Tab-separated table of C-alpha atoms in Angstrom:
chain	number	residue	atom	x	y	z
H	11	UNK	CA	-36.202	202.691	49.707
H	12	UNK	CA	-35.349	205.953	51.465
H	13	UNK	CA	-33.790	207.478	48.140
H	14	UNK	CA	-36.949	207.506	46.319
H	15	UNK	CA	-38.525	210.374	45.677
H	16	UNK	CA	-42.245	210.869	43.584
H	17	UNK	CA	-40.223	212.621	40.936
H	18	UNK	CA	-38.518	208.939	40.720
H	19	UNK	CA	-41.915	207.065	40.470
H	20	UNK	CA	-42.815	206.544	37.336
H	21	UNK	CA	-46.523	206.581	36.038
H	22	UNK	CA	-47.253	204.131	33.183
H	23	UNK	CA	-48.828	207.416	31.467
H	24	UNK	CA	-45.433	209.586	32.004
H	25	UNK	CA	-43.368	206.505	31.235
H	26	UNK	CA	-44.943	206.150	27.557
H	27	UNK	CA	-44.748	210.200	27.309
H	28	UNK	CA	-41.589	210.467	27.902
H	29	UNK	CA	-40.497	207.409	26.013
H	30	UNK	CA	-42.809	209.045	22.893
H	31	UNK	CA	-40.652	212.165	23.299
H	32	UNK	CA	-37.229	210.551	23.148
H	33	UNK	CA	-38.039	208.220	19.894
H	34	UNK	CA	-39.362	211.715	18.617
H	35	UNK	CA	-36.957	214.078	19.475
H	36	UNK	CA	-33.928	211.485	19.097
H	37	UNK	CA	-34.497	209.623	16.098
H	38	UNK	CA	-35.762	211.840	13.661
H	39	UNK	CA	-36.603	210.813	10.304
H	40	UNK	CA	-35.712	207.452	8.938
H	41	UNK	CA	-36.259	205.881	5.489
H	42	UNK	CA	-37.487	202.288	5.169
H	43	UNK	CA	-37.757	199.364	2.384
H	44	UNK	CA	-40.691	196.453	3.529
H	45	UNK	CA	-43.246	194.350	2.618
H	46	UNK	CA	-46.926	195.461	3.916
H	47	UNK	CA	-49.497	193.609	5.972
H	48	UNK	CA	-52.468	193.792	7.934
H	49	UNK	CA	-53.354	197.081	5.529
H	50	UNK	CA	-56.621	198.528	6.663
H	51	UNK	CA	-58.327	202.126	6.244
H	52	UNK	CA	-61.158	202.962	7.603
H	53	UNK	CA	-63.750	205.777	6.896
H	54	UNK	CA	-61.698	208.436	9.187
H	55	UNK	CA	-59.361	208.437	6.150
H	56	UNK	CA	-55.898	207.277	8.085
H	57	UNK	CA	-54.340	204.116	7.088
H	58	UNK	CA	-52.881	201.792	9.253
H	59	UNK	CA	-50.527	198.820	8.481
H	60	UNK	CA	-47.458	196.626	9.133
H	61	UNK	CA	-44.278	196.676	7.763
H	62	UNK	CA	-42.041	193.841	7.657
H	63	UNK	CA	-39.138	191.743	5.963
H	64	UNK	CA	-38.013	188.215	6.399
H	65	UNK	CA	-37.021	188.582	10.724
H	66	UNK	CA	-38.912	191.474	11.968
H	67	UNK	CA	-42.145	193.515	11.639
H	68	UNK	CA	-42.925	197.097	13.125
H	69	UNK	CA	-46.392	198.996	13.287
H	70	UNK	CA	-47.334	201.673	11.000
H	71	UNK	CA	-49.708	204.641	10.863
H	72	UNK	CA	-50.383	206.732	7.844
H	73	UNK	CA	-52.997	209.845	8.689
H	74	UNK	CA	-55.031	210.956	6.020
H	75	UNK	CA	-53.074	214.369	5.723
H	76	UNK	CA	-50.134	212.558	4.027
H	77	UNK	CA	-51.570	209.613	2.525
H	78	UNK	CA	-53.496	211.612	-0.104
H	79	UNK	CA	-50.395	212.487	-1.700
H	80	UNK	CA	-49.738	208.657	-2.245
H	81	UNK	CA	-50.262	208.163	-5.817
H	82	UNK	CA	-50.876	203.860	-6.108
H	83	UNK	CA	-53.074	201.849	-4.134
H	84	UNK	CA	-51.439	200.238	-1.017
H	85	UNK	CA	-52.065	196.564	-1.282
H	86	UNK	CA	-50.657	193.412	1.659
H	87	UNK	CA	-47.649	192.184	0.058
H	88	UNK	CA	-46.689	195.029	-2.243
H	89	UNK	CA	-42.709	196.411	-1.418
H	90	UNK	CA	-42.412	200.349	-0.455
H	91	UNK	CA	-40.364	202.753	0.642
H	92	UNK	CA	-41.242	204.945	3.187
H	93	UNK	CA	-40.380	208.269	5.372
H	94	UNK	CA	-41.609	208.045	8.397
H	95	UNK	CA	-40.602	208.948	12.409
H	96	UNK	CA	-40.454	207.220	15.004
H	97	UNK	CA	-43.157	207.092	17.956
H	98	UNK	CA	-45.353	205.573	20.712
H	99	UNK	CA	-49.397	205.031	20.466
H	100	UNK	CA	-49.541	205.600	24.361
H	101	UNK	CA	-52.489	203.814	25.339
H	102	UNK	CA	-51.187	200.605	23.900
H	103	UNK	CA	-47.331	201.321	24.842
H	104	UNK	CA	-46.643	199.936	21.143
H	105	UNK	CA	-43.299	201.482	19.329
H	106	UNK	CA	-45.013	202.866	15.808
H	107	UNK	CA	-44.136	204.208	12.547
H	108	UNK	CA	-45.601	207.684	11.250
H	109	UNK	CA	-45.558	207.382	7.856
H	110	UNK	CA	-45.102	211.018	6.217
H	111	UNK	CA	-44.571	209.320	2.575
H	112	UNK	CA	-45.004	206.349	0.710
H	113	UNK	CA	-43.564	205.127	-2.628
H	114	UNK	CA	-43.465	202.114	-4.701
H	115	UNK	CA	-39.998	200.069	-3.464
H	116	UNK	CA	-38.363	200.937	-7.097
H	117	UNK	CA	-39.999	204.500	-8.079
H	118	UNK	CA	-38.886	205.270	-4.350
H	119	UNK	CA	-35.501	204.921	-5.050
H	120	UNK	CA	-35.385	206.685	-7.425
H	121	UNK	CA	-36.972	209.362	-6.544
H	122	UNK	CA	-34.813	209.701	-3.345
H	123	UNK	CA	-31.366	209.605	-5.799
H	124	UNK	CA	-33.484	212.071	-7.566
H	125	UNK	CA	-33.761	214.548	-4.717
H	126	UNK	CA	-30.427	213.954	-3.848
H	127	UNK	CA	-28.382	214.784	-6.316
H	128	UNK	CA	-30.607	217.890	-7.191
H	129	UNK	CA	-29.598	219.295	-3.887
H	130	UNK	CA	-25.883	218.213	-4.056
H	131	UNK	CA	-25.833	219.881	-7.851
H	132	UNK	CA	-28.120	222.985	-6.370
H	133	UNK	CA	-25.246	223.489	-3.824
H	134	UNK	CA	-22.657	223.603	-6.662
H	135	UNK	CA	-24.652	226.441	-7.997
H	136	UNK	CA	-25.032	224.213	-11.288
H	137	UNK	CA	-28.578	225.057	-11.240
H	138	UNK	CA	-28.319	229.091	-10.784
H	139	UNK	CA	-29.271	231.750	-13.475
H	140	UNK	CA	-26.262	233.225	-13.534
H	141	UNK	CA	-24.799	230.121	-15.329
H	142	UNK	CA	-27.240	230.159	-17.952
H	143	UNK	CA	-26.309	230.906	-21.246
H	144	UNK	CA	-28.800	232.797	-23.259
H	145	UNK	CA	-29.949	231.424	-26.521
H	146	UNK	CA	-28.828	232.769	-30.071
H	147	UNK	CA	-31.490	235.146	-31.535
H	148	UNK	CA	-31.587	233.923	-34.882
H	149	UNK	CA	-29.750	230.526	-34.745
H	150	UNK	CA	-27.779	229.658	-38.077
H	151	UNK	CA	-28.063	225.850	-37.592
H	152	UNK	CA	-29.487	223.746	-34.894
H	153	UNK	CA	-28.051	220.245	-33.403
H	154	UNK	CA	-30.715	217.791	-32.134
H	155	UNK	CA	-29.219	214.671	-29.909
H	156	UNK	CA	-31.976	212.331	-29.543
H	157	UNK	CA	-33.161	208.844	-31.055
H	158	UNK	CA	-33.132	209.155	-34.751
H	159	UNK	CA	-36.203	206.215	-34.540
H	160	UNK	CA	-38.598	208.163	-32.105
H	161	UNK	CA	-41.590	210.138	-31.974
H	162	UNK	CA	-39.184	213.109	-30.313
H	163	UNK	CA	-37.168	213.690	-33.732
H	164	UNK	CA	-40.150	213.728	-36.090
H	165	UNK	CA	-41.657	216.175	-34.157
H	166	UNK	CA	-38.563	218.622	-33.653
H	167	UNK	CA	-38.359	218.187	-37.627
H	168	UNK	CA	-42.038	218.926	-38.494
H	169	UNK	CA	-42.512	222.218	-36.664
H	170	UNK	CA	-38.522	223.392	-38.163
H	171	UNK	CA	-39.959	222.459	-41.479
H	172	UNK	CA	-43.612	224.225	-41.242
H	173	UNK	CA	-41.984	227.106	-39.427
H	174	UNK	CA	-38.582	227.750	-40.962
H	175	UNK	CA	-38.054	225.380	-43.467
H	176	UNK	CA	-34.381	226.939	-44.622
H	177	UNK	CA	-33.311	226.489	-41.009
H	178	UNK	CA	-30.496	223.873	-41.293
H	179	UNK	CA	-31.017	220.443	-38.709
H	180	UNK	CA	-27.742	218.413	-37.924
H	181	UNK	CA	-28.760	215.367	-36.157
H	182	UNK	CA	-26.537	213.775	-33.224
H	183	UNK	CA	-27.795	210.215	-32.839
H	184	UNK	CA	-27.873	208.386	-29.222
H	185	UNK	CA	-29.994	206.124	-27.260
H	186	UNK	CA	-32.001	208.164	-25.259
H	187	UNK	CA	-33.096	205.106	-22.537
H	188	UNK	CA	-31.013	202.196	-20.831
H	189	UNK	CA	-27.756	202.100	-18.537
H	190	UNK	CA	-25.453	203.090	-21.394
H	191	UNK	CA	-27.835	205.738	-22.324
H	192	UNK	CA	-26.513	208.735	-20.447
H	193	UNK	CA	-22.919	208.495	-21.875
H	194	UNK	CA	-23.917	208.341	-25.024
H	195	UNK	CA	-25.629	211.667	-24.986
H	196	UNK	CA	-22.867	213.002	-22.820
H	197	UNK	CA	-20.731	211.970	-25.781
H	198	UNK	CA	-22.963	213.263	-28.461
H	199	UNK	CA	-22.767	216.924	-26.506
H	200	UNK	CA	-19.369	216.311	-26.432
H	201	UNK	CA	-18.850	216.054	-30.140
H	202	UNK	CA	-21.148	218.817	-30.953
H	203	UNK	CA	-19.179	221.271	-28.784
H	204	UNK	CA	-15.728	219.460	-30.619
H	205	UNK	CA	-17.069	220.318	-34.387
H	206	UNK	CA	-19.099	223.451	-33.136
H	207	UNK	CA	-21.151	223.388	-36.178
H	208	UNK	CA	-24.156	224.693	-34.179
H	209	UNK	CA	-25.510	227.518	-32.321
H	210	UNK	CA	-27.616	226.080	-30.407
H	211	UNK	CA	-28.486	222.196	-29.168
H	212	UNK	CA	-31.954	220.356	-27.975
H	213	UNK	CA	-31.385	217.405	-26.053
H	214	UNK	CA	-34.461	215.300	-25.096
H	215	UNK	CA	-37.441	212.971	-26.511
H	216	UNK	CA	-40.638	211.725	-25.562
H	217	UNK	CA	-42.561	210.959	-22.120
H	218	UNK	CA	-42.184	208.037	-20.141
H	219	UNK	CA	-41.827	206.507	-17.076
H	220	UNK	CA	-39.609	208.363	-14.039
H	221	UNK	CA	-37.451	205.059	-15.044
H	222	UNK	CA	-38.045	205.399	-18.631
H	223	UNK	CA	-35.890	209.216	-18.292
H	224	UNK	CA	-33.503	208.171	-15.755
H	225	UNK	CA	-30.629	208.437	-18.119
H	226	UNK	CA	-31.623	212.719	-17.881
H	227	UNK	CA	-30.978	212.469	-14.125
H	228	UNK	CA	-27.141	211.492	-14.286
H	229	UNK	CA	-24.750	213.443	-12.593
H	230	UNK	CA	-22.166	213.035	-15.671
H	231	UNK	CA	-24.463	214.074	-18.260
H	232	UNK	CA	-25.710	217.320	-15.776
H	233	UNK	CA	-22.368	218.046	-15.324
H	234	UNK	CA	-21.642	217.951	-19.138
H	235	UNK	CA	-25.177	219.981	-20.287
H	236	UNK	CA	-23.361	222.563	-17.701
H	237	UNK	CA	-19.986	222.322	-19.396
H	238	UNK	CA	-21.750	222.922	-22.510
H	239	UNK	CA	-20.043	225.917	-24.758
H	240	UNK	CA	-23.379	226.057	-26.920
H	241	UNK	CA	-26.264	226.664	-25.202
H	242	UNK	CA	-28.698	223.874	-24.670
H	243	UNK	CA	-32.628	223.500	-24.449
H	244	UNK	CA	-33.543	220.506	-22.438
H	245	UNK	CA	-36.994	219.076	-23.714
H	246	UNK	CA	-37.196	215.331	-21.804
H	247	UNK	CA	-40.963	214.050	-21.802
H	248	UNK	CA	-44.019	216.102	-21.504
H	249	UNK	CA	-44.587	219.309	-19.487
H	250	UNK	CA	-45.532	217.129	-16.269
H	251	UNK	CA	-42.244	215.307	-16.311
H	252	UNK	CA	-39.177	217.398	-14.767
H	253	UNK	CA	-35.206	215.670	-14.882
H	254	UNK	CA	-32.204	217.002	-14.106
H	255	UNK	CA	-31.455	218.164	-16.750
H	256	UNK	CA	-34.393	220.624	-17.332
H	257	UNK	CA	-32.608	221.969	-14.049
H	258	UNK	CA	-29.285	222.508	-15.452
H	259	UNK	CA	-29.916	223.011	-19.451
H	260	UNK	CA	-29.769	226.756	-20.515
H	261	UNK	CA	-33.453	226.711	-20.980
H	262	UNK	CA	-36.025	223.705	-20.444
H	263	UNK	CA	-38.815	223.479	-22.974
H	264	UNK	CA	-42.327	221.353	-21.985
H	265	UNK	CA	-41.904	219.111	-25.425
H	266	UNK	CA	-39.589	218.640	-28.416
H	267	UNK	CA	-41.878	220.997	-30.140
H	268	UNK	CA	-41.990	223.584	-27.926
H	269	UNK	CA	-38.253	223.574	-28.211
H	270	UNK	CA	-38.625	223.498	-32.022
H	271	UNK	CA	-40.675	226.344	-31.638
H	272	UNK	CA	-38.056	228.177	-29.334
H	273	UNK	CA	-35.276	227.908	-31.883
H	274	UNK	CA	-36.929	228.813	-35.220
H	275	UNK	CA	-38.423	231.710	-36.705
H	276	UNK	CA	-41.779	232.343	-38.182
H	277	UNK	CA	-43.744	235.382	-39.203
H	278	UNK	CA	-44.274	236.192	-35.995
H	279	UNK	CA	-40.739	236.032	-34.687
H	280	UNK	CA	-41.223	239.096	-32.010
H	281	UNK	CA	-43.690	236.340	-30.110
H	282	UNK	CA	-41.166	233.805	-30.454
H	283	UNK	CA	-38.538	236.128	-28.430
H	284	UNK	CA	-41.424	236.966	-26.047
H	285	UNK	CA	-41.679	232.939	-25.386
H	286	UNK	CA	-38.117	232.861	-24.933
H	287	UNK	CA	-37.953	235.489	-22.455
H	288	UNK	CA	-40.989	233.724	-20.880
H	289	UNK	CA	-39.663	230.329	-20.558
H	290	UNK	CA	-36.431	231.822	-18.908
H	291	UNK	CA	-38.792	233.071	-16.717
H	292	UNK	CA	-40.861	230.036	-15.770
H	293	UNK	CA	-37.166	228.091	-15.329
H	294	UNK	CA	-36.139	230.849	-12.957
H	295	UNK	CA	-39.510	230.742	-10.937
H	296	UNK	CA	-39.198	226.308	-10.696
H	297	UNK	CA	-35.837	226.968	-9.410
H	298	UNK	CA	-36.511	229.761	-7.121
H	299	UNK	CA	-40.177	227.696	-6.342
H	300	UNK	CA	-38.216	224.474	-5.649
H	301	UNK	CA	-35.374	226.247	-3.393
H	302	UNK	CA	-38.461	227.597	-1.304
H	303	UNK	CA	-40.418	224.120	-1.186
H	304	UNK	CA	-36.955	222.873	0.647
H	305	UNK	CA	-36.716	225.952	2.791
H	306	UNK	CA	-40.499	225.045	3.725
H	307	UNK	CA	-39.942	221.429	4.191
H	308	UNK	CA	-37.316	221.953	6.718
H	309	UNK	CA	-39.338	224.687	8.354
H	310	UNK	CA	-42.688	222.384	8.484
H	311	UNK	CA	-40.510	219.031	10.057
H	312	UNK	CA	-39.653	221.601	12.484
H	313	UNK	CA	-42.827	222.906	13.471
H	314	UNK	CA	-44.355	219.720	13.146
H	315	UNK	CA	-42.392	218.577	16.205
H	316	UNK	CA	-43.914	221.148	17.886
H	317	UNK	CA	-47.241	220.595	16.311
H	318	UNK	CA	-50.408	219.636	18.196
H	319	UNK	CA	-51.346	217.790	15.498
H	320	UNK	CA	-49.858	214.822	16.990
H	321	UNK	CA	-52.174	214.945	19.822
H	322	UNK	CA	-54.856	214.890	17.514
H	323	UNK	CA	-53.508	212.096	15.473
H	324	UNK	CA	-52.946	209.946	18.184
H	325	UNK	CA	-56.584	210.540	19.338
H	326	UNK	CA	-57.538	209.869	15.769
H	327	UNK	CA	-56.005	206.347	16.301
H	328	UNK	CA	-58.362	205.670	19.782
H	329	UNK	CA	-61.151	207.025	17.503
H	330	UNK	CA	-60.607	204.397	14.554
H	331	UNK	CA	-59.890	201.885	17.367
H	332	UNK	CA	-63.460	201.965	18.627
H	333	UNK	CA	-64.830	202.616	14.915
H	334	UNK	CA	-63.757	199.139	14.504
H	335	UNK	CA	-65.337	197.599	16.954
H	336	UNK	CA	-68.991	199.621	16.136
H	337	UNK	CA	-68.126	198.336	13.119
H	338	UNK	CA	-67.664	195.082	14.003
H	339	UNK	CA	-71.193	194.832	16.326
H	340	UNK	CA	-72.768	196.753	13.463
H	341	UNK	CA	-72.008	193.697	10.904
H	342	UNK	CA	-73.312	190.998	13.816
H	343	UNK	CA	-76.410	193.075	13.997
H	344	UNK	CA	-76.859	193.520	9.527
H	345	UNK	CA	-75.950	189.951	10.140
H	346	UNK	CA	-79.005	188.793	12.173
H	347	UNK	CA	-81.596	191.199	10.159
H	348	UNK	CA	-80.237	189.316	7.148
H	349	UNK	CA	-81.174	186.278	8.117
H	350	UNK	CA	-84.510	187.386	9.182
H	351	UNK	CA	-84.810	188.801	5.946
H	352	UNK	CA	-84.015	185.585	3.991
H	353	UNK	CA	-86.455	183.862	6.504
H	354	UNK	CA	-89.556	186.641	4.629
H	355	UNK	CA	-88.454	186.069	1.393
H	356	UNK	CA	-88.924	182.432	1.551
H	357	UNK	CA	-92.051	182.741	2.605
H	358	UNK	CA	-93.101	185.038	0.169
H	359	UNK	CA	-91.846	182.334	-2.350
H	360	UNK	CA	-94.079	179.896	-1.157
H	361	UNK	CA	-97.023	182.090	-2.260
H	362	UNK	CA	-95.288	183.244	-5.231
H	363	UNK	CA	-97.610	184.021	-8.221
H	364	UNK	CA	-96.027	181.780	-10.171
H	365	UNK	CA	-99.973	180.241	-11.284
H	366	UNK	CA	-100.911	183.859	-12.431
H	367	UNK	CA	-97.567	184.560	-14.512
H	368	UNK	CA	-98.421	181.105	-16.410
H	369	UNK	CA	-102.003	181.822	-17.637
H	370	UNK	CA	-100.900	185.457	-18.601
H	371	UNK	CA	-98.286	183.403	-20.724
H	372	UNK	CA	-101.017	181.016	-22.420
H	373	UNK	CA	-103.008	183.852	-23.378
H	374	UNK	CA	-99.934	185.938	-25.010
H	375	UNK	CA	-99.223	182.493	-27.108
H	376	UNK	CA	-102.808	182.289	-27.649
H	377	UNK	CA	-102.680	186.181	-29.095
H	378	UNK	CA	-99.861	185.535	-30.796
H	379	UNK	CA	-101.098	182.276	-33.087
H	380	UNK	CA	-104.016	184.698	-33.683
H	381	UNK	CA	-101.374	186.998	-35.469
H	382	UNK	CA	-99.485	184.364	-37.608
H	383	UNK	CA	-103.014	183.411	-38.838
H	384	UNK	CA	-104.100	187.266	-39.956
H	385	UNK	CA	-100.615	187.215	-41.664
H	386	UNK	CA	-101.228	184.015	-43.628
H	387	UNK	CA	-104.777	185.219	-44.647
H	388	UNK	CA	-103.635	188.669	-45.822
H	389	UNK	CA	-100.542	186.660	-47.608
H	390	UNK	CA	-103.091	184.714	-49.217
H	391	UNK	CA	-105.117	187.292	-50.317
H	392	UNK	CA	-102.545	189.410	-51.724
H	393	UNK	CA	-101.073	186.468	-53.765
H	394	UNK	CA	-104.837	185.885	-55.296
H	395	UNK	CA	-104.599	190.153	-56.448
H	396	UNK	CA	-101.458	189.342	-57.891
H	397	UNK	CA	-102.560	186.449	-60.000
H	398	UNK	CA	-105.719	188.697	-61.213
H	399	UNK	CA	-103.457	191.041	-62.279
H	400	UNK	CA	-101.050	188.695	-64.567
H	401	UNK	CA	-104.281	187.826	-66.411
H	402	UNK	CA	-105.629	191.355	-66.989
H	403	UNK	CA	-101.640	191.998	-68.346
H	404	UNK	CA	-102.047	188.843	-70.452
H	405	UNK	CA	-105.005	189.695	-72.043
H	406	UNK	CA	-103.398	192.954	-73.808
H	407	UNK	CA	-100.277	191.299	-74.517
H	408	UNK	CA	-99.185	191.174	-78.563
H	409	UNK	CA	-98.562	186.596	-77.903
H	410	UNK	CA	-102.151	186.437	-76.748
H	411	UNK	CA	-103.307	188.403	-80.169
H	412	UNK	CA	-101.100	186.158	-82.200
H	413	UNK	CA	-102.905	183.192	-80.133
H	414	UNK	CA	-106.131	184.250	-82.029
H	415	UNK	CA	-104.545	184.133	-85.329
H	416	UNK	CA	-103.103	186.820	-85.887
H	417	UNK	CA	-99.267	187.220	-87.522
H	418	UNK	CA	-96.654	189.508	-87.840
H	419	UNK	CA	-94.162	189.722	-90.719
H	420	UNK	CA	-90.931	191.062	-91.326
H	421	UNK	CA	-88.614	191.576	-93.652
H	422	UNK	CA	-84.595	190.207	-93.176
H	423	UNK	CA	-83.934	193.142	-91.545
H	424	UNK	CA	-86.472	192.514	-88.986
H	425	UNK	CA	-88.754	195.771	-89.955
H	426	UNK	CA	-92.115	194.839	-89.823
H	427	UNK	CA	-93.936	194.495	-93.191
H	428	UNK	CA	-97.898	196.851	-92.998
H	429	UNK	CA	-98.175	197.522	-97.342
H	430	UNK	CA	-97.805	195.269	-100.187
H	431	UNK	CA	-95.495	198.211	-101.946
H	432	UNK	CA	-93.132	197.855	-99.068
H	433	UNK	CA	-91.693	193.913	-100.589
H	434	UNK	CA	-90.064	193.198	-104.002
H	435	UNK	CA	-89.852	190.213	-105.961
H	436	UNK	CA	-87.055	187.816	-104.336
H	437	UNK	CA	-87.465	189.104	-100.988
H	438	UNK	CA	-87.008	186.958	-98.003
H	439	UNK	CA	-89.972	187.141	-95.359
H	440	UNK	CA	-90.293	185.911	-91.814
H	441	UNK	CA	-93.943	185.538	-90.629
H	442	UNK	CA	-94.657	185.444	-86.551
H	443	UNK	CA	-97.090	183.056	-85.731
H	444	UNK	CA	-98.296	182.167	-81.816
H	445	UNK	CA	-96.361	178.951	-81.650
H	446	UNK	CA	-93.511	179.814	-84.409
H	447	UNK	CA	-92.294	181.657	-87.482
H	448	UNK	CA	-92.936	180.681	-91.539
H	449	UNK	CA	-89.989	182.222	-93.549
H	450	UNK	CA	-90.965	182.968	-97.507
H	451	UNK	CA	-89.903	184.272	-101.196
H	452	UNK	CA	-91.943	187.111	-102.764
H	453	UNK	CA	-92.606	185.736	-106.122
């Protein structure tokens, strides 16, 4: 006991600090694949959950500063991947994740090979300006390697035709999604560069899916775009989606038409080199922007370490800890007033004006049989008008004159007869009458 010191006594409170600091300092950043459980987020905006797999489970924290870059709903059973550090909430002395990102289990994969092999190419220089090759001003004939059934081609081929219409199109067809995918447009650059028919190529096709382009972020196929003797416009998806091989392509148009656009001529063909110039300098700002958001990444894991942030967050926890438990008294409390509630509106039922509601309804029927009748009288009245009518009409009509003995006749042409000089002898007549016709000889 006489070699103790008190800088060998151990508080609880230093032991947990100083364990914080060496899971902190030590460990670093780790990936990790689980299941989730126990999710829960309350109003401070930080999530807080378990991970686990089929032995183990560890503790998880998410503060709201990260978590609203999470783009899906975290749900209990749902597989992720995750970058997080290691820690210690204190108070509790639990070991704890803090999650910095979260990703579907599949998308996340992806997305790390992703990042990956854009820094291993981006180290090889693959993705540097200097390699570029600049793009034909007035391009003789252009080679398009996509799917000769999607949207992609149709749309290259409409703006050629509307824009430059003598513009000759050879077509280099590949699959353009699936495992095999990637060779085969490797292949069909390949055979374009063998026949060098073209000045210029566009590889791409429609949106999709970060798994839908995945064939775009293959190392063989960047390596080929960059091996490319004619230069190449890389047009994969719509303007949000970004492969590797918009990184590595001599110029990356937004969509198949844009790169259409890029490659043919129009009236205004002094706009079209301004766009090219343009794009060139977009690509050369994403490149230079994305070498800087890596700089900055490294630079803001490093000051985070020395952040006081994490002070904060871990008071943030407490905080959420002892929201949950207002929260929890709070719902006891709504709970009781509910009841008392319910206990009101029952006896408000029992003096409901149910009575009042019914008489209201005899009167309305009452009102409304008074209607039906007005309608049948003013039916019935109408009808007698109408009748008085069809005997004023039938009192001028020509059948009630012939009713009174009167006739009409008419020759055999049916023109009727009004003078005697009008017949010959041996004419046939045909003599109306108000219940039939007499036919007759003129003799």
């Amino acid at each position: 006991m006489s070699s103790l010191t008190n800088q060998n006594i151990f508080t609880v409170s230093r032991l947990n600090a100083e364990v914080r600091l060496l899971l902190e300092n030590e460990m670093g950043i780790v990936w990790l694949i689980g299941e989730i459980s126990n999710f829960s987020a309350p109003v401070s905006g930080h999530w807080y959950l378990t991970l686990k797999d089929s032995r183990a489970q560890v503790k998880c924290a998410m503060f709201k500063g990260n978590n609203r870059r999470v783009t899906f709903k975290p749900q209990n059973g749902k597989q992720v991947l995750v970058k997080a550090r290691l820690s210690l909430y204190e108070p509790r002395g639990d070991y704890q994740l803090i999650i910095e990102s979260m990703q579907p289990e599949g998308d996340g994969r992806l997305q790390q090979q992703f990042d990956e092999l854009k820094m291993k190419l981006a180290g090889e220089g693959l993705f540097a300006q200097t390699n570029k090759r600049p793009l034909p001003e007035h391009p003789t004939r252009v080679g398009v390697i996509t799917s000769k059934t999607g949207a992609a081609l149709f749309d290259i081929l409409d703006v050629l035709k509307r824009r430059d219409p003598s513009l000759p199109v050879v077509v280099y067809p590949t699959t353009v999604q699936g495992d095999d995918a990637a060779i085969q447009i490797a292949q069909a650059i390949g055979c374009a560069n063998s026949r060098n028919e073209c000045d210029v190529l566009i590889v791409g096709r429609g949106g999709g899916s970060l798994e839908d382009l995945w064939c775009f972020n293959n190392e063989i196929l960047a390596r080929t775009i960059a091996a490319s003797q004619i230069p190449i416009i890389s047009a994969v998806g719509h303007e949000v989606d970004v492969t590797i091989a918009d990184f590595v392509a001599d110029m990356r148009a937004p969509t198949p038409s844009a790169a259409a656009e890029l490659v043919s001529r129009d009236n205004s063909h002094k706009d079209q080199a301004l766009a090219t110039k343009h794009q060139k300098l977009v690509s050369a700002l994403r490149y230079y922007l994305s070498q800087q958001r890596q700089h900055n990444a490294t630079l803001l894991h490093r000051l985070e370490k020395q952040h006081p942030n994490h002070q904060l967050q871990r008071q943030s926890q407490q905080l959420d800890e002892l929201e949950q438990r207002l929260h929890r008294s709070m719902n006891n409390f709504i709970t009781m007033r509910k009841q008392a509630v319910q206990r009101q509106q029952y006896r408000i039922q029992l003096h409901s004006p149910v009575t009042k509601l019914g008489e209201q309804k005899s009167s309305l029927q009452r009102l409304e049989q008074k209607l039906l009748d007005a309608m049948d009288r003013k039916l019935l009245n109408t009808r007698h008008q109408l009748a008085l009518a069809a005997e004023k009409l039938d009192t001028v009509s020509p059948l009630a004159t012939l009713k009174r003995g009167y006739s009409i006749t008419q020759d055999k042409d049916g023109t009727v007869v009004t003078r005697a000089s009008d017949v010959k002898m041996g004419d046939t007549l045909v003599t109306r009458l108000a219940d039939g016709e007499v036919r007759s000889t003129v003799n």
